[in-house]
Coordinates of C-alpha atoms and ligand atoms in Angstrom, one line a residue:
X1 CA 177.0 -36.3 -8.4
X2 CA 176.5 -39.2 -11.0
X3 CA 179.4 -40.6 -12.4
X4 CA 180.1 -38.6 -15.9
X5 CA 180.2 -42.2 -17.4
X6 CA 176.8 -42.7 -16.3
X7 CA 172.9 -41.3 -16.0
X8 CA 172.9 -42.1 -12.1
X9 CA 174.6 -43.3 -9.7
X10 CA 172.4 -46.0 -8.4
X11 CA 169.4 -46.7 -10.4
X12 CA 167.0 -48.8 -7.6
X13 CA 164.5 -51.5 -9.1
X14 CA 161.0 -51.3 -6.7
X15 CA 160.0 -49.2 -4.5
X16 CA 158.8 -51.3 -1.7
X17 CA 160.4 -51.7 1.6
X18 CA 164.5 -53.0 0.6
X19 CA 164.5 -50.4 -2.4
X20 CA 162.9 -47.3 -1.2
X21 CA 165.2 -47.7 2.1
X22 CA 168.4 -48.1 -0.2
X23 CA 167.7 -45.3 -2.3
X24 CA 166.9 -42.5 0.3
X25 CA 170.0 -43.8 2.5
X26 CA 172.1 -43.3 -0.8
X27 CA 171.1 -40.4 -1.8
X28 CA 172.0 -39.1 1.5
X29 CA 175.6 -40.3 1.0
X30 CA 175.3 -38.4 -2.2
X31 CA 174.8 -40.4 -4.8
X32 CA 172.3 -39.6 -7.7
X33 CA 169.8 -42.0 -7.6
X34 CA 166.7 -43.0 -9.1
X35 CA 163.6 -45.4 -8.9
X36 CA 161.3 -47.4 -10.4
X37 CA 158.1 -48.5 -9.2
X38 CA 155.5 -50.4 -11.5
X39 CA 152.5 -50.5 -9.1
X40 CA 152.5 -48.3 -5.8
X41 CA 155.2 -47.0 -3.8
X42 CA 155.7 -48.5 -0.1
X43 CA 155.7 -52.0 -1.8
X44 CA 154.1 -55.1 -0.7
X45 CA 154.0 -54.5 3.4
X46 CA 152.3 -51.4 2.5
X47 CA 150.3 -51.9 0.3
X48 CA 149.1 -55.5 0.1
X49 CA 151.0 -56.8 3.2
X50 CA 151.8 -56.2 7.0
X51 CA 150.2 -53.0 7.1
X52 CA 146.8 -53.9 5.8
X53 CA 146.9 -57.4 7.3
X54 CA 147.3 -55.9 10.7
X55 CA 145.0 -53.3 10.7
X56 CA 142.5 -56.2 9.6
X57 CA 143.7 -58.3 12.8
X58 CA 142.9 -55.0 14.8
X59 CA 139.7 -55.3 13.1
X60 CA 138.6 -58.8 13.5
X61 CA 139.9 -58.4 17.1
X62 CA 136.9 -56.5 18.3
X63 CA 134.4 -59.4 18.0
X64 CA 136.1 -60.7 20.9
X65 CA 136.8 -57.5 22.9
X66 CA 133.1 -56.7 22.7
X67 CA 131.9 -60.2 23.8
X68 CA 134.8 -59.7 27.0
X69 CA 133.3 -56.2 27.2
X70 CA 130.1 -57.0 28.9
X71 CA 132.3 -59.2 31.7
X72 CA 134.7 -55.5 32.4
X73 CA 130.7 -54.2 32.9
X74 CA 130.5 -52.5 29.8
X75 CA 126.8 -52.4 29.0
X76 CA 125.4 -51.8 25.1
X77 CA 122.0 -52.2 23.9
X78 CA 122.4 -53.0 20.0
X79 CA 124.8 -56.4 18.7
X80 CA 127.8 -54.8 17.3
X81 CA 128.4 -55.6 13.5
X82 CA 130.7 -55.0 11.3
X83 CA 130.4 -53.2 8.0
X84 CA 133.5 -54.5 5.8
X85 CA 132.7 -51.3 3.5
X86 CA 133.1 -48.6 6.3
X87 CA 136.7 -50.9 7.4
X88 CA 138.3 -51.4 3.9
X89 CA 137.4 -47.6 2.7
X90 CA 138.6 -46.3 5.9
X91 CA 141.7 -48.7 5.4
X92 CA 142.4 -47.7 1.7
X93 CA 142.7 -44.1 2.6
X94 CA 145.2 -45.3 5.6
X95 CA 147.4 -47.0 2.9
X96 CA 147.2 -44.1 0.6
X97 CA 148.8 -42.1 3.1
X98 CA 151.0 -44.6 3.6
X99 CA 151.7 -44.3 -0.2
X100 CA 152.2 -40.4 0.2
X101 CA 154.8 -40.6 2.9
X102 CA 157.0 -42.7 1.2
X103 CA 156.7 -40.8 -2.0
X104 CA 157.4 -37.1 -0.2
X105 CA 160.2 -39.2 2.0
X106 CA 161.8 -40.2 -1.6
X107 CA 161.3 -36.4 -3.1
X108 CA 162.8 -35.2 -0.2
X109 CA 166.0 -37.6 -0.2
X110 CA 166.4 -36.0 -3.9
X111 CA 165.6 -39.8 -5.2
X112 CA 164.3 -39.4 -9.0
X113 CA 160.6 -41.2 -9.5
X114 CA 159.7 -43.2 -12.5
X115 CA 156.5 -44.5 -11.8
X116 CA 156.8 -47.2 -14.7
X117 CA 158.4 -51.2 -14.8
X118 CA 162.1 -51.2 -15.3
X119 CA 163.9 -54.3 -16.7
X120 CA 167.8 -54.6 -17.3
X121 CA 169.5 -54.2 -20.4
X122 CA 172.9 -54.5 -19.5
X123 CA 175.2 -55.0 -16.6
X124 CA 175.1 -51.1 -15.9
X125 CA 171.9 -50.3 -18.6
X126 CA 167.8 -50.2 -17.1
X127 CA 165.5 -49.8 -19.8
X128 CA 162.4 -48.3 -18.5
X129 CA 158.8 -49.9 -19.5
X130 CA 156.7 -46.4 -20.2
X131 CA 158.8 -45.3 -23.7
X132 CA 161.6 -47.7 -23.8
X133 CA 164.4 -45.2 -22.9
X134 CA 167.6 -46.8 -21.5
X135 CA 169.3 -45.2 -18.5
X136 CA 172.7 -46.1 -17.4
X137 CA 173.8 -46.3 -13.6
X138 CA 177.0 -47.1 -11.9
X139 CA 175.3 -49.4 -10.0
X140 CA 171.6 -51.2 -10.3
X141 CA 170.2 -52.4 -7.5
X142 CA 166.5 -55.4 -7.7
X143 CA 164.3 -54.8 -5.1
X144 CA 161.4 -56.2 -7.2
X145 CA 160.0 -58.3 -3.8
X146 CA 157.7 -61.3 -4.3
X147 CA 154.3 -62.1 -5.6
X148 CA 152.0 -64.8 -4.5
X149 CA 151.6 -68.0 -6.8
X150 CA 148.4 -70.1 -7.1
X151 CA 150.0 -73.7 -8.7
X152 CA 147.7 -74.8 -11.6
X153 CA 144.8 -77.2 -10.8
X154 CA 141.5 -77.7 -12.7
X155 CA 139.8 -74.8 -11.4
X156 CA 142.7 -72.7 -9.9
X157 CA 141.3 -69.4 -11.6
X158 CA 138.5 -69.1 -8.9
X159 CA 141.4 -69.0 -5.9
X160 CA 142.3 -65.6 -4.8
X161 CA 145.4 -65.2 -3.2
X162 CA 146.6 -62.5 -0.3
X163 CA 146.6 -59.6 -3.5
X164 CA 142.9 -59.5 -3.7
X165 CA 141.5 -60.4 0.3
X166 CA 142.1 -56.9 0.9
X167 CA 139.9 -55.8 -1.9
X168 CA 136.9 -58.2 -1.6
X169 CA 133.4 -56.0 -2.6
X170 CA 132.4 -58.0 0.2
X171 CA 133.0 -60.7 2.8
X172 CA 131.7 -64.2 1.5
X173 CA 130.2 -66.2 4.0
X174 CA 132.2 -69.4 4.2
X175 CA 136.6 -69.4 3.1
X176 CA 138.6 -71.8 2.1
X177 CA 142.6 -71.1 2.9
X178 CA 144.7 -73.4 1.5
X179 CA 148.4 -73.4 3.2
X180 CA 149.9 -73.8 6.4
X181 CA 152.2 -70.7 6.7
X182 CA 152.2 -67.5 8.6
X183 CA 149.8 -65.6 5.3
X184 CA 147.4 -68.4 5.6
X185 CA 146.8 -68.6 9.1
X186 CA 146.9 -65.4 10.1
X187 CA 143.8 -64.6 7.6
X188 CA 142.1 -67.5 8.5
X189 CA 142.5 -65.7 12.5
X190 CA 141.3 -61.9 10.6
X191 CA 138.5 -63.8 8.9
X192 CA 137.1 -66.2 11.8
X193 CA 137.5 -63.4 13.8
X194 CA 135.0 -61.2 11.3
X195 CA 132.4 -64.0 10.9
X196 CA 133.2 -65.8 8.2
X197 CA 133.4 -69.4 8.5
X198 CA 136.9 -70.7 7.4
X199 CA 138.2 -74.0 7.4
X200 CA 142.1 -73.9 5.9
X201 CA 143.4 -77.3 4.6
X202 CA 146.6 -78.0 4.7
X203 CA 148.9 -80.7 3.3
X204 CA 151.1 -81.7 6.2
X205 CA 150.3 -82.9 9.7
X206 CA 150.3 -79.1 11.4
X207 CA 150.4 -75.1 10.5
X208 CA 153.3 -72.9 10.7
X209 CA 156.1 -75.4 9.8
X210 CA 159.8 -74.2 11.3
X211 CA 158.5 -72.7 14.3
X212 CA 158.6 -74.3 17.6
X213 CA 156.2 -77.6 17.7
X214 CA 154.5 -76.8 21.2
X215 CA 154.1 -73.3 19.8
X216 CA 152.4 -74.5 16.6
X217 CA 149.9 -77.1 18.1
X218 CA 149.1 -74.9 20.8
X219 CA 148.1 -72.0 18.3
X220 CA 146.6 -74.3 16.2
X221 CA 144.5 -75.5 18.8
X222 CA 143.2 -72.2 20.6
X223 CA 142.4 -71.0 16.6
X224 CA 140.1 -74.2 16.5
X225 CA 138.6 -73.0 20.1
X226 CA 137.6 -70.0 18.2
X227 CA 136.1 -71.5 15.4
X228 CA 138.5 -72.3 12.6
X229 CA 138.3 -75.7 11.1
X230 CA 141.6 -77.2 9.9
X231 CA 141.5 -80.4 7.4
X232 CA 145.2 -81.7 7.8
X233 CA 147.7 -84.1 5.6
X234 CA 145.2 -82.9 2.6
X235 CA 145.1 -81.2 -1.0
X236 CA 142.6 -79.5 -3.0
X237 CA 141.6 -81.2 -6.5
X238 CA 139.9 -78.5 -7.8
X239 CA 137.4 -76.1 -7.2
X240 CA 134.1 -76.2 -9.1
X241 CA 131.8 -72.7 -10.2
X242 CA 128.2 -73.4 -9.1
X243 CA 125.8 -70.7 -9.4
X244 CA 125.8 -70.0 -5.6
X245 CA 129.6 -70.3 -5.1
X246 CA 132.3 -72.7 -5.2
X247 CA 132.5 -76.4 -4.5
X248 CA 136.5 -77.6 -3.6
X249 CA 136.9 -80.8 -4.2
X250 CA 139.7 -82.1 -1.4
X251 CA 141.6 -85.7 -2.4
X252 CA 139.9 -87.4 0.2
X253 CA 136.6 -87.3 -1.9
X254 CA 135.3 -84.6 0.2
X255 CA 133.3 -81.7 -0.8
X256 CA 133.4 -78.4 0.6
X257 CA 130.4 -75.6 -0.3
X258 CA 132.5 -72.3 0.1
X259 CA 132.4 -69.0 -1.4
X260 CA 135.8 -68.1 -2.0
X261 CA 139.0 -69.6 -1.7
X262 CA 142.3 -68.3 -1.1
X263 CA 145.5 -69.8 -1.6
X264 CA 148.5 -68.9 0.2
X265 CA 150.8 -71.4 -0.8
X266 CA 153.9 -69.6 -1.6
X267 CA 155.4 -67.1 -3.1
X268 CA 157.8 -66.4 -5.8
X269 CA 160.3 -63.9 -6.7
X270 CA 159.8 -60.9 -8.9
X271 CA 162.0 -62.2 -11.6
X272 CA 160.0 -63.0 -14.5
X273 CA 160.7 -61.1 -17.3
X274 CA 163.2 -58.5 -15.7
X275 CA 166.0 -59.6 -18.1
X276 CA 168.7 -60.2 -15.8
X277 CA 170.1 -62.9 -18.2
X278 CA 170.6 -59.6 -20.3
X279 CA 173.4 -58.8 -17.8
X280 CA 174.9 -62.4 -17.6
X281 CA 172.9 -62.9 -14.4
X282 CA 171.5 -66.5 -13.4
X283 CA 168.9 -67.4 -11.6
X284 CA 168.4 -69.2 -8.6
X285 CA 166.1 -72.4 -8.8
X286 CA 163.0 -71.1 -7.0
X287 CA 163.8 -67.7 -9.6
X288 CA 165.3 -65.7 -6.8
X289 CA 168.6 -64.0 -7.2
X290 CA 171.5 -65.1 -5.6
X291 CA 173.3 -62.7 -3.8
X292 CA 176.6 -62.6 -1.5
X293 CA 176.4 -61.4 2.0
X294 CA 177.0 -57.6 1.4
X295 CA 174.0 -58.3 -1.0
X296 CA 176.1 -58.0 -4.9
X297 CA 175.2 -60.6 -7.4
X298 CA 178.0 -62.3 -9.2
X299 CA 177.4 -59.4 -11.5
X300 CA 179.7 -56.6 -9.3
X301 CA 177.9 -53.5 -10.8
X302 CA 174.3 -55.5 -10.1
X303 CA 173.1 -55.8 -6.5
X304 CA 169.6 -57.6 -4.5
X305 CA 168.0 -56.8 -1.5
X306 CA 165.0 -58.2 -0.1
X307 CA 162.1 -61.0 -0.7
X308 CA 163.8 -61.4 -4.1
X309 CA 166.5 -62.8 -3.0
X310 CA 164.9 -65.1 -1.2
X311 CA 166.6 -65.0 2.7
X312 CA 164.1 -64.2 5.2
X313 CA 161.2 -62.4 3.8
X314 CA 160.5 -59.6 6.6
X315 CA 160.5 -56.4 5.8
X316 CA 163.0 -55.5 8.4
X317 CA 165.4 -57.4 7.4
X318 CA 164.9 -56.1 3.5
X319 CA 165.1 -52.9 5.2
X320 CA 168.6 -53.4 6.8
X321 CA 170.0 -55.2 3.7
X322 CA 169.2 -51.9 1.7
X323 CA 170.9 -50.0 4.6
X324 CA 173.7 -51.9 4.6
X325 CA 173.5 -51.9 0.8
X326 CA 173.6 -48.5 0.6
X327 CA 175.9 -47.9 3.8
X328 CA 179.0 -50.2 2.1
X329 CA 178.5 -49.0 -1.3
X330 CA 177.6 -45.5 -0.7
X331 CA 179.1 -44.5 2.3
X332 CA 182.5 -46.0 2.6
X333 CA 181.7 -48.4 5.6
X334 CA 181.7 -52.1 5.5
X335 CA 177.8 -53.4 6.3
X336 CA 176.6 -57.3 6.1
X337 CA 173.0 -57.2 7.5
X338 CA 172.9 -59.8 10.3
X339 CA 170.1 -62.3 9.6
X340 CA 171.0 -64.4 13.2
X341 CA 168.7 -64.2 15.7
X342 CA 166.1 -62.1 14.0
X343 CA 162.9 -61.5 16.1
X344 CA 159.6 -62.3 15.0
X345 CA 155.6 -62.4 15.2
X346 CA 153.0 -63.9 14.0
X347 CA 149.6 -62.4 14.0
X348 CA 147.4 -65.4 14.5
X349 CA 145.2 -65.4 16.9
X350 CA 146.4 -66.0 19.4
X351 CA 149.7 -64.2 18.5
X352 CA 153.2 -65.3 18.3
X353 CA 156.2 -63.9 19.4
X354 CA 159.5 -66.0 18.6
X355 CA 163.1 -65.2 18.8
X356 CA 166.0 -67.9 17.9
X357 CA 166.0 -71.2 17.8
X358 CA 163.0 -73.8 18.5
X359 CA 163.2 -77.0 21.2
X360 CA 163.8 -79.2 18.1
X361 CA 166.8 -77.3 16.3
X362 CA 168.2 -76.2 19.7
X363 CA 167.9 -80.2 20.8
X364 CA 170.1 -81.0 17.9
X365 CA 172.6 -78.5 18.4
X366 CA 173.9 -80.1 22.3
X367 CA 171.8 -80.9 25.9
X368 CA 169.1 -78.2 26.7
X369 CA 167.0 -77.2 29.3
X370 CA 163.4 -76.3 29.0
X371 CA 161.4 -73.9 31.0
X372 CA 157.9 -73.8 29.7
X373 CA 154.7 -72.2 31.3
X374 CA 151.0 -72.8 30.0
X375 CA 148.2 -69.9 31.5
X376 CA 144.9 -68.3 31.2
X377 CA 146.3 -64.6 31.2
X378 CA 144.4 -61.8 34.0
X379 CA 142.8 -60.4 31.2
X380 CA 140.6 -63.4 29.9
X381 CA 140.5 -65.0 33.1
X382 CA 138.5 -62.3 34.1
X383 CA 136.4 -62.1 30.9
X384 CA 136.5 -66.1 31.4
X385 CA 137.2 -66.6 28.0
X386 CA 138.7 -70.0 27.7
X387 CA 142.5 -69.0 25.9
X388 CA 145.5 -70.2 27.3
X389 CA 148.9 -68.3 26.9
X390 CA 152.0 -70.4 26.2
X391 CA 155.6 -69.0 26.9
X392 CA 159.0 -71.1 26.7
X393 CA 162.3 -70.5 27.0
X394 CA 165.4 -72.6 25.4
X395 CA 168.6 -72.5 27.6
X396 CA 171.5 -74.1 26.2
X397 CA 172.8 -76.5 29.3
X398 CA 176.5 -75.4 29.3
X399 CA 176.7 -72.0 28.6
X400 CA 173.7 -71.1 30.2
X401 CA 172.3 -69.0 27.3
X402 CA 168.9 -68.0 26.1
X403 CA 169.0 -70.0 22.3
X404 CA 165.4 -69.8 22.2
X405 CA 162.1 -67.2 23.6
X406 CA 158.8 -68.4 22.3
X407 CA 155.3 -66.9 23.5
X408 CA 151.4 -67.3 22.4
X409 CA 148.9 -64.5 23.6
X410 CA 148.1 -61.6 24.0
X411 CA 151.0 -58.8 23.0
X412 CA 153.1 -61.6 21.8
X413 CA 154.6 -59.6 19.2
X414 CA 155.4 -56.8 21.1
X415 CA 157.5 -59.4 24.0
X416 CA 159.2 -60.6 21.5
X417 CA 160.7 -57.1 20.1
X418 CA 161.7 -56.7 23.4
X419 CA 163.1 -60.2 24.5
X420 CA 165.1 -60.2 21.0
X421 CA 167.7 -57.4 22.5
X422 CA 168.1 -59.8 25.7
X423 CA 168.5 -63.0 23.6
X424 CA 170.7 -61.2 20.9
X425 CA 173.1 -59.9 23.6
X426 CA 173.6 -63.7 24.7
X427 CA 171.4 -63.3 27.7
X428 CA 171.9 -66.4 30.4
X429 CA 168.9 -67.7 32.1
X430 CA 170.5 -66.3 35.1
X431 CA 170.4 -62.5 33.3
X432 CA 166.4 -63.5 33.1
X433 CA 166.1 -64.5 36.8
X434 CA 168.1 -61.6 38.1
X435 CA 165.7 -59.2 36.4
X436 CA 162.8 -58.1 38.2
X437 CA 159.6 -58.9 37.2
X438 CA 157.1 -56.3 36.1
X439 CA 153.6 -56.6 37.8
X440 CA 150.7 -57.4 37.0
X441 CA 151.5 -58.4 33.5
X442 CA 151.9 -61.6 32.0
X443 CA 155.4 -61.2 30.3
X444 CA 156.7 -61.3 33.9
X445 CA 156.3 -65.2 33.7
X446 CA 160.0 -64.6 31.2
X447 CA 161.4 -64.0 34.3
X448 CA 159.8 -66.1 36.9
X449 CA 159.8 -70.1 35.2
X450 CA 162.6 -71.6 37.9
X451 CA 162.1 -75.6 37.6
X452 CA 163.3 -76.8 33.9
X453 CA 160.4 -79.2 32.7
X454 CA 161.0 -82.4 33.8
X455 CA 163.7 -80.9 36.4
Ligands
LIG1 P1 158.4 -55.5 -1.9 O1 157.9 -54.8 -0.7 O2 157.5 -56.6 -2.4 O3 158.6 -54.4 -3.0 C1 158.9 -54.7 -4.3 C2 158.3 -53.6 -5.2 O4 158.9 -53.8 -6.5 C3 156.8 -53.8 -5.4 O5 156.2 -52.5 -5.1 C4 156.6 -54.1 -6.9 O6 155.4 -53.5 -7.4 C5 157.9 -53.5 -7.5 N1 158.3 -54.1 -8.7 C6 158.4 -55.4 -9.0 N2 158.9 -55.6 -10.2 C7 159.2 -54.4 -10.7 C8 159.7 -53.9 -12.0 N3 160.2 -54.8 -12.9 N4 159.8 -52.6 -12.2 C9 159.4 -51.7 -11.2 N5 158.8 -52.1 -10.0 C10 158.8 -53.4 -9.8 N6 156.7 -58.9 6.8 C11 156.9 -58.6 8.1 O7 158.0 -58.2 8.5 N7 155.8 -58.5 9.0 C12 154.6 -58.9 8.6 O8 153.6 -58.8 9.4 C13 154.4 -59.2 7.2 N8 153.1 -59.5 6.8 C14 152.9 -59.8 5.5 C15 151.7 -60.1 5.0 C16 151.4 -60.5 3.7 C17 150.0 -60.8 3.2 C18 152.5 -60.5 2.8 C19 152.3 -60.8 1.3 C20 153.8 -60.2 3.2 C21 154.0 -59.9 4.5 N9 155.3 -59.6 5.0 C22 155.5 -59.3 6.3 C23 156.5 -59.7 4.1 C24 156.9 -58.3 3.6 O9 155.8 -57.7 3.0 C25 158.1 -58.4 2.6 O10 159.1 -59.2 3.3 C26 158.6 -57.1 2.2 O11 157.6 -56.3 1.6 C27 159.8 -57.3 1.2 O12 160.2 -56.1 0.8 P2 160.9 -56.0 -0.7 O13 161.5 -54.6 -0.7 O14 161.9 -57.1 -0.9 O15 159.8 -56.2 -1.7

């Protein structure tokens, strides 16, 4: 039951993966709560994130399983192509039912829907964008997420960013990806992998900055094996219209005959315009909101969860900070998420799987040893494909502890899920040699690397 002082309870600011998890877990406690969603529900990872990207990674994987088919003995008379049409129709309806199940999943929690923008008013007020009412809750929570930002250069209104890949009317021919994080590489993996030709610039010496350096040059390197071309230590100067295309222009003087471009240089909170200076709220400097560890602004009635806050922009982890939101607040108990040791992937191709700390950080923190094993997995050996699988582990000299589990290949996301519970229950290096290795798989090497390198 709402407050008599107020309209709701909890009034929840976007419906992607931090809000819609906060509202539902409230409501259970109770509380009357409703939502706002401006676009679709199920938020960026539904829609226009990790559940599109990955079914496009399962898709651009098959150009490789059917070339490794013929080695298992398959045998197929016509050369497999892919029709981009038949994939993002087929995916569209996936993500509409996506959609659905976190609408019905909201109905059912009793959460109220306004499908319309909300902005604040006032440290308890939410003025909705569809007739201008105000509505008054207890609490307000902004789970507005991110958006991606192309920065202004002469030319810039040609780039598309990771918004509009999913919707191309077709695949061009050659792509340009400018950046060197996780967005940028992984599409230029989906598209390489689906025949375009890609070549993504970058401005520093090597991709995927603040994960482990062997890990980076050894993805980096198998994605060029397959075909991606990488300009490194570059910028684009601008990208020219021609009649066929685009021209990019990179500082160096070279010139670069694409089709599209796609920038995935960053993102930036959802902050413009929400009026949270209406409340007395300040912004961070990168516009996200800063928030305390049981996620409350400075504001005590106004609360943030997720990418807009700007701590690690997964949606697990805006997941559990709307739990935890929603478990202190709501149901009496006292919930910080845990952002230590947070498991990871990557869905380059190869794939990463990373949990805790690189060699670099861990080398900093005291002496470590380092157990490291580079393979061709059974699977491509077979198919003699020429990919190498990289797995590593970080043991803290002393104390014997796993600080660091790092793997490239195959199911390297799906290791490191599992390797997380091990490393986040201060697993010792002895804890991985005592456990028996599962055969024939390639994660077993976790548990079989004995000689440190260099030892
Ligand atoms: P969002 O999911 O972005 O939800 C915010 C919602 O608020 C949106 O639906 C938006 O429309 C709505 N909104 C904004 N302003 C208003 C307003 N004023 N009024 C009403 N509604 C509003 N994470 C992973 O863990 N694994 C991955 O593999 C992965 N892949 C990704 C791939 C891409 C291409 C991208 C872009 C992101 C990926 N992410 C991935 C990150 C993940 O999507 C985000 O961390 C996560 O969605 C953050 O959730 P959120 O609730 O903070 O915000």
């Amino acid at each position: 039951m709402a407050d008599a002082e107020f309209d709701y309870d909890l009034f929840v600011i976007g419906g992607g993966s931090g809000g819609v998890r906060a509202a539902r877990i409230a409501a259970q406690y109770g509380a009357s709560v409703a939502i706002a969603e401006e676009y679709r529900f199920g938020g960026t990872c539904v829609i226009r994130g990790c559940v599109p990207k990955k079914l496009m990674v399962y898709a651009s994987a098959y150009s490789e399983h059917f070339e490794d088919a013929r080695a298992y003995g398959w045998d197929f008379d016509a050369t497999p192509s892919f029709n981009w049409e038949t994939f993002r129709e087929r995916k569209d309806m996936e993500i509409a039912r996506l959609e659905g199940v976190y609408r019905k999943n909201l109905h059912a929690s009793g959460v109220e829907i306004h499908e319309c923008r909300a902005t604040v008013a006032g440290p308890h007020t939410v003025r909705l964008a569809d007739h201008g009412r105000e509505i008054s809750a207890k609490h307000i929570l902004i789970a507005v997420g991110g958006r991606p930002f192309v920065p202004e250069f002469p030319g810039s209104q040609h780039a598309i960013t990771s918004n509009e890949i999913f919707h191309l009317p077709e695949l061009p021919k050659r792509l340009l990806i400018a950046g060197g994080g996780y967005i940028a590489s992984e599409f230029a993996g989906i598209m390489n992998g689906l025949g375009v030709e890609v070549t993504q610039i970058y401005r520093k010496e090597q991709i995927l900055r603040g994960f482990d350096d062997e890990v980076r040059t050894h993805v980096q390197q198998e994605m060029a094996k397959k075909g991606v071309n990488f300009i490194f230590n570059e910028t684009l100067d601008s990208l020219e219209k021609t009649p066929s295309g685009l021209i990019a222009h990179v500082a160096n003087g070279e010139k670069i005959e694409i089709d599209q471009a796609m920038f995935a240089t960053g993102r930036r909170p959802n902050t413009d315009g929400l009026g949270l200076e209406n409340a007395g709220l300040e912004l961070g400097r990168g516009g996200e909101v800063p928030v305390s560890a049981y996620s409350q602004t400075k504001v005590p009635s106004i609360y943030a969860v997720g990418d807009v806050t700007d701590r690690l922009q997964l949606t697990p982890v805006a997941i559990r900070e709307g739990h935890a939101f929603a478990d202190t607040v709501f149901g009496g108990l006292d919930v910080k998420p845990d952002h230590e040791l947070v498991p990871t992937a990557v869905f380059t191709q190869p794939e990463i799987g990373t949990v805790g700390m690189n060699e670099a950080a861990a080398r900093e923190r005291g002496p470590v040893e380092i157990y490291r094993t580079n393979f061709r997995a059974m699977l491509h050996a077979f198919a003699d494909r020429d990919e190498r699988m990289l797995m590593k582990l970080i043991v803290d000299k002393e104390s014997r502890r796993v600080l660091g589990a790092h793997v490239v290949g195959h199911a390297a996301g799906e290791m490191a899920q599992l390797i997380g519970i091990a490393v986040k229950m201060g697993a010792t290096k002895e804890d991985f040699d005592r456990t028996v290795a599962v055969h024939p798989t390639a994660s077993e090497e976790f548990v079989t690397m004995r000689t440190p390198v260099g030892g």
